[in-house]
Amino acid sequence: MPKKSKVKKKSKLKDKKAKKNFLEKKSSQSPNIRQGQQNDVVEIKKVRKQENEKRIYKVKDYVIYPKHGIGQIISIDKLNIANIEVSVYKIEITKDRLNLTIPTNQQQHLRSLSSSNQVNKALGILKGKAKIKRTMWSRRAAEYEQKINSGDIYLIAEVVRDLNKNTDMPIDQSYSERQLFEKAYDRLLGEVSIVLKLSEDEGKAKLNKSLGKKTEENSSLNEKKTPF
């Protein structure tokens, strides 16, 4: 019986030593915690500044924000958000009478204007034959909306082409069709006019010609040619 009690005492001593060694090892691995216990000082780390991407746009540059179309950068400012200095673009969307604030490190949400070659290719899409899927209108409308909000000039041109009725009579289009057509048409018109340096009327004439629509100028010329 006394032998058993000696074994128990030895095992308890071993457990205490193991626990002590574990605590000493843990405190040596974290000197900051040990120092805090000795000096009762809490160390506060400074918050890093937000990393910014290299700015690629300048003030007065025109950019495309997919959900709203064409806009112009009116300033590049710095804002203090939660004690972090953030550089932002201030963008004016004239058509929607809207001002946007986009952090410069999120400029992937913007795109530059298309080149003149890309604009001419988009105008070429307008001259093509409409491609209308035989699906429910609600599904097609969702696809058209998605194309418009993509900001892709070619996809927007496809919507204009597919919803073009070659007439100015609103009775030939449903209200939702007309709304989507006008939205896509205005987006395309804004970019075409600025890239090709045209007035709004000249831009409309360019688009209507590609769509095969009769412009006022063409109709007046035809009236002059018709004999009385």
Short mmCIF file of C-alpha atoms in Angstrom, two decimals:
data_model
loop_
_atom_site.label_atom_id
_atom_site.label_comp_id
_atom_site.label_asym_id
_atom_site.label_seq_id
_atom_site.Cartn_x
_atom_site.Cartn_y
_atom_site.Cartn_z
CA MET A 1 0.00 0.00 0.00
CA PRO A 2 2.69 2.63 0.81
CA LYS A 3 4.31 1.93 -2.57
CA LYS A 4 1.15 3.03 -4.38
CA SER A 5 1.02 6.39 -2.56
CA LYS A 6 4.64 7.11 -3.55
CA VAL A 7 3.78 6.48 -7.23
CA LYS A 8 0.82 8.86 -7.00
CA LYS A 9 2.97 11.62 -5.48
CA LYS A 10 5.58 11.24 -8.23
CA SER A 11 2.95 11.47 -10.98
CA LYS A 12 1.50 14.65 -9.40
CA LEU A 13 4.94 16.26 -9.26
CA LYS A 14 5.52 15.38 -12.92
CA ASP A 15 2.18 16.97 -13.90
CA LYS A 16 3.03 20.19 -12.01
CA LYS A 17 6.46 20.43 -13.65
CA ALA A 18 4.99 19.83 -17.13
CA LYS A 19 2.36 22.55 -16.59
CA LYS A 20 5.00 25.01 -15.33
CA ASN A 21 7.27 24.32 -18.35
CA PHE A 22 4.31 24.79 -20.72
CA LEU A 23 3.42 28.21 -19.23
CA GLU A 24 7.04 29.39 -19.30
CA LYS A 25 7.40 28.31 -22.94
CA LYS A 26 4.15 30.07 -23.94
CA SER A 27 5.15 33.34 -22.24
CA SER A 28 8.59 33.25 -23.92
CA GLN A 29 6.94 32.88 -27.35
CA SER A 30 4.81 36.02 -26.81
CA PRO A 31 7.10 38.72 -25.35
CA ASN A 32 4.48 41.42 -25.93
CA ILE A 33 2.04 39.70 -23.57
CA ARG A 34 4.74 39.14 -20.94
CA GLN A 35 5.82 42.76 -21.11
CA GLY A 36 2.22 43.86 -20.75
CA GLN A 37 1.83 41.73 -17.61
CA GLN A 38 4.98 43.19 -16.05
CA ASN A 39 4.46 46.85 -16.93
CA ASP A 40 0.64 46.88 -17.27
CA VAL A 41 1.06 48.73 -20.60
CA VAL A 42 -1.27 48.00 -23.53
CA GLU A 43 0.43 48.33 -26.91
CA ILE A 44 -1.80 49.73 -29.69
CA LYS A 45 -0.78 49.09 -33.27
CA LYS A 46 -1.33 51.84 -35.86
CA VAL A 47 -3.92 51.17 -38.57
CA ARG A 48 -2.43 50.91 -42.04
CA LYS A 49 -3.50 53.30 -44.75
CA GLN A 50 -5.69 51.88 -47.46
CA GLU A 51 -3.63 50.74 -50.42
CA ASN A 52 -4.45 52.67 -53.56
CA GLU A 53 -4.09 51.62 -57.16
CA LYS A 54 -2.30 53.94 -59.53
CA ARG A 55 -4.72 56.55 -60.83
CA ILE A 56 -5.32 56.23 -64.55
CA TYR A 57 -7.92 58.99 -64.99
CA LYS A 58 -7.54 62.75 -64.76
CA VAL A 59 -9.90 65.64 -64.09
CA LYS A 60 -12.14 66.39 -67.13
CA ASP A 61 -11.71 62.84 -68.46
CA TYR A 62 -14.86 61.14 -69.70
CA VAL A 63 -15.48 57.66 -68.32
CA ILE A 64 -18.19 55.02 -68.58
CA TYR A 65 -19.88 53.87 -65.39
CA PRO A 66 -21.87 50.80 -66.56
CA LYS A 67 -25.06 51.38 -64.56
CA HIS A 68 -25.37 55.06 -65.49
CA GLY A 69 -23.50 55.50 -68.76
CA ILE A 70 -21.13 58.31 -69.64
CA GLY A 71 -19.83 60.73 -67.03
CA GLN A 72 -17.06 63.27 -66.54
CA ILE A 73 -14.53 63.43 -63.71
CA ILE A 74 -14.96 66.86 -62.12
CA SER A 75 -12.40 66.43 -59.31
CA ILE A 76 -10.12 64.01 -57.48
CA ASP A 77 -10.50 64.48 -53.73
CA LYS A 78 -9.37 62.89 -50.48
CA LEU A 79 -11.91 61.81 -47.88
CA ASN A 80 -11.38 60.69 -44.29
CA ILE A 81 -13.36 57.50 -43.74
CA ALA A 82 -12.99 55.85 -40.31
CA ASN A 83 -9.62 57.60 -39.83
CA ILE A 84 -8.40 56.25 -43.17
CA GLU A 85 -7.51 58.67 -45.95
CA VAL A 86 -9.17 57.57 -49.19
CA SER A 87 -8.62 59.11 -52.63
CA VAL A 88 -11.83 59.35 -54.70
CA TYR A 89 -13.07 60.40 -58.12
CA LYS A 90 -16.03 62.80 -58.19
CA ILE A 91 -17.97 61.97 -61.37
CA GLU A 92 -20.84 63.95 -62.87
CA ILE A 93 -23.46 62.00 -64.84
CA THR A 94 -25.14 64.87 -66.69
CA LYS A 95 -27.92 62.82 -68.29
CA ASP A 96 -29.20 61.52 -64.93
CA ARG A 97 -28.30 64.71 -63.01
CA LEU A 98 -26.24 62.57 -60.70
CA ASN A 99 -22.88 62.89 -58.92
CA LEU A 100 -20.93 59.74 -58.05
CA THR A 101 -18.03 59.23 -55.64
CA ILE A 102 -15.81 56.30 -56.62
CA PRO A 103 -12.63 55.38 -54.66
CA THR A 104 -9.59 55.38 -56.93
CA ASN A 105 -8.73 51.87 -55.72
CA GLN A 106 -12.05 50.69 -57.18
CA GLN A 107 -11.58 52.16 -60.64
CA GLN A 108 -12.17 48.72 -62.15
CA HIS A 109 -15.85 49.73 -62.02
CA LEU A 110 -15.08 52.39 -64.67
CA ARG A 111 -13.90 52.13 -68.25
CA SER A 112 -12.38 54.57 -70.69
CA LEU A 113 -14.24 55.82 -73.74
CA SER A 114 -14.23 53.57 -76.79
CA SER A 115 -11.89 54.36 -79.67
CA SER A 116 -13.24 55.74 -82.96
CA ASN A 117 -12.71 52.29 -84.52
CA GLN A 118 -14.81 50.66 -81.80
CA VAL A 119 -17.54 53.27 -82.27
CA ASN A 120 -17.62 52.64 -86.01
CA LYS A 121 -17.87 48.90 -85.35
CA ALA A 122 -20.82 49.57 -83.02
CA LEU A 123 -22.49 51.62 -85.78
CA GLY A 124 -21.93 48.65 -88.09
CA ILE A 125 -23.86 46.45 -85.64
CA LEU A 126 -26.84 48.81 -85.98
CA LYS A 127 -26.91 48.12 -89.72
CA GLY A 128 -27.28 44.38 -89.17
CA LYS A 129 -30.46 42.34 -89.01
CA ALA A 130 -32.29 42.21 -85.68
CA LYS A 131 -31.81 38.96 -83.74
CA ILE A 132 -34.87 38.32 -81.59
CA LYS A 133 -35.12 35.13 -79.54
CA ARG A 134 -38.44 33.30 -79.39
CA THR A 135 -38.72 33.47 -75.63
CA MET A 136 -41.02 35.19 -73.17
CA TRP A 137 -40.76 38.98 -73.19
CA SER A 138 -39.89 39.11 -69.47
CA ARG A 139 -36.81 36.95 -70.08
CA ARG A 140 -35.75 38.96 -73.13
CA ALA A 141 -36.28 42.23 -71.24
CA ALA A 142 -34.00 40.99 -68.44
CA GLU A 143 -31.31 40.10 -71.02
CA TYR A 144 -31.60 43.53 -72.67
CA GLU A 145 -31.30 45.24 -69.27
CA GLN A 146 -28.22 43.17 -68.47
CA LYS A 147 -26.60 44.12 -71.77
CA ILE A 148 -27.30 47.82 -71.22
CA ASN A 149 -25.88 47.78 -67.68
CA SER A 150 -22.76 45.91 -68.82
CA GLY A 151 -21.40 49.16 -70.27
CA ASP A 152 -20.14 47.24 -73.33
CA ILE A 153 -20.68 49.43 -76.40
CA TYR A 154 -21.20 46.40 -78.69
CA LEU A 155 -23.85 44.83 -76.43
CA ILE A 156 -25.65 48.18 -76.12
CA ALA A 157 -25.61 48.52 -79.92
CA GLU A 158 -27.19 45.04 -80.17
CA VAL A 159 -30.08 46.15 -77.92
CA VAL A 160 -30.65 49.26 -80.04
CA ARG A 161 -30.62 47.15 -83.22
CA ASP A 162 -32.93 44.44 -81.86
CA LEU A 163 -35.51 46.86 -80.41
CA ASN A 164 -35.46 49.29 -83.32
CA LYS A 165 -38.86 49.36 -85.06
CA ASN A 166 -37.73 51.73 -87.82
CA THR A 167 -40.59 54.04 -86.98
CA ASP A 168 -41.32 56.92 -84.63
CA MET A 169 -44.87 55.72 -83.94
CA PRO A 170 -45.00 54.63 -80.26
CA ILE A 171 -48.04 52.43 -81.01
CA ASP A 172 -45.71 49.96 -82.75
CA GLN A 173 -43.85 49.26 -79.49
CA SER A 174 -44.95 48.31 -75.99
CA TYR A 175 -44.13 50.74 -73.19
CA SER A 176 -41.39 48.51 -71.74
CA GLU A 177 -39.85 47.96 -75.19
CA ARG A 178 -39.79 51.69 -75.81
CA GLN A 179 -38.21 52.37 -72.41
CA LEU A 180 -35.41 49.86 -72.99
CA PHE A 181 -34.82 51.10 -76.54
CA GLU A 182 -34.53 54.73 -75.41
CA LYS A 183 -32.21 53.81 -72.54
CA ALA A 184 -29.85 51.90 -74.84
CA TYR A 185 -30.14 54.55 -77.58
CA ASP A 186 -29.22 57.38 -75.17
CA ARG A 187 -26.23 55.45 -73.78
CA LEU A 188 -24.92 54.79 -77.28
CA LEU A 189 -25.64 58.34 -78.44
CA GLY A 190 -23.65 59.89 -75.59
CA GLU A 191 -20.52 57.88 -76.30
CA VAL A 192 -20.73 58.16 -80.09
CA SER A 193 -21.17 61.95 -79.92
CA ILE A 194 -18.17 62.53 -77.62
CA VAL A 195 -15.80 60.08 -79.33
CA LEU A 196 -16.58 61.37 -82.84
CA LYS A 197 -16.82 64.99 -81.59
CA LEU A 198 -20.38 65.50 -82.80
CA SER A 199 -23.24 67.59 -81.47
CA GLU A 200 -26.22 65.68 -80.07
CA ASP A 201 -28.23 66.29 -83.26
CA GLU A 202 -25.34 65.15 -85.44
CA GLY A 203 -24.94 62.06 -83.26
CA LYS A 204 -28.65 61.24 -83.61
CA ALA A 205 -28.41 61.62 -87.39
CA LYS A 206 -25.43 59.23 -87.40
CA LEU A 207 -27.29 56.60 -85.35
CA ASN A 208 -30.54 56.95 -87.30
CA LYS A 209 -28.71 56.59 -90.60
CA SER A 210 -27.11 53.35 -89.39
CA LEU A 211 -30.53 52.12 -88.23
CA GLY A 212 -32.06 52.98 -91.61
CA LYS A 213 -34.40 55.55 -90.09
CA LYS A 214 -35.55 58.52 -92.11
CA THR A 215 -34.10 61.76 -90.79
CA GLU A 216 -35.73 65.17 -91.18
CA GLU A 217 -32.97 66.16 -93.60
CA ASN A 218 -33.61 63.14 -95.84
CA SER A 219 -37.37 63.60 -95.77
CA SER A 220 -37.08 67.27 -96.75
CA LEU A 221 -34.79 66.34 -99.65
CA ASN A 222 -37.30 63.74 -100.85
CA GLU A 223 -40.09 66.30 -100.71
CA LYS A 224 -38.09 68.67 -102.92
CA LYS A 225 -37.46 65.90 -105.46
CA THR A 226 -41.11 64.85 -105.76
CA PRO A 227 -42.74 66.57 -108.81
CA PHE A 228 -46.04 68.46 -108.44
#
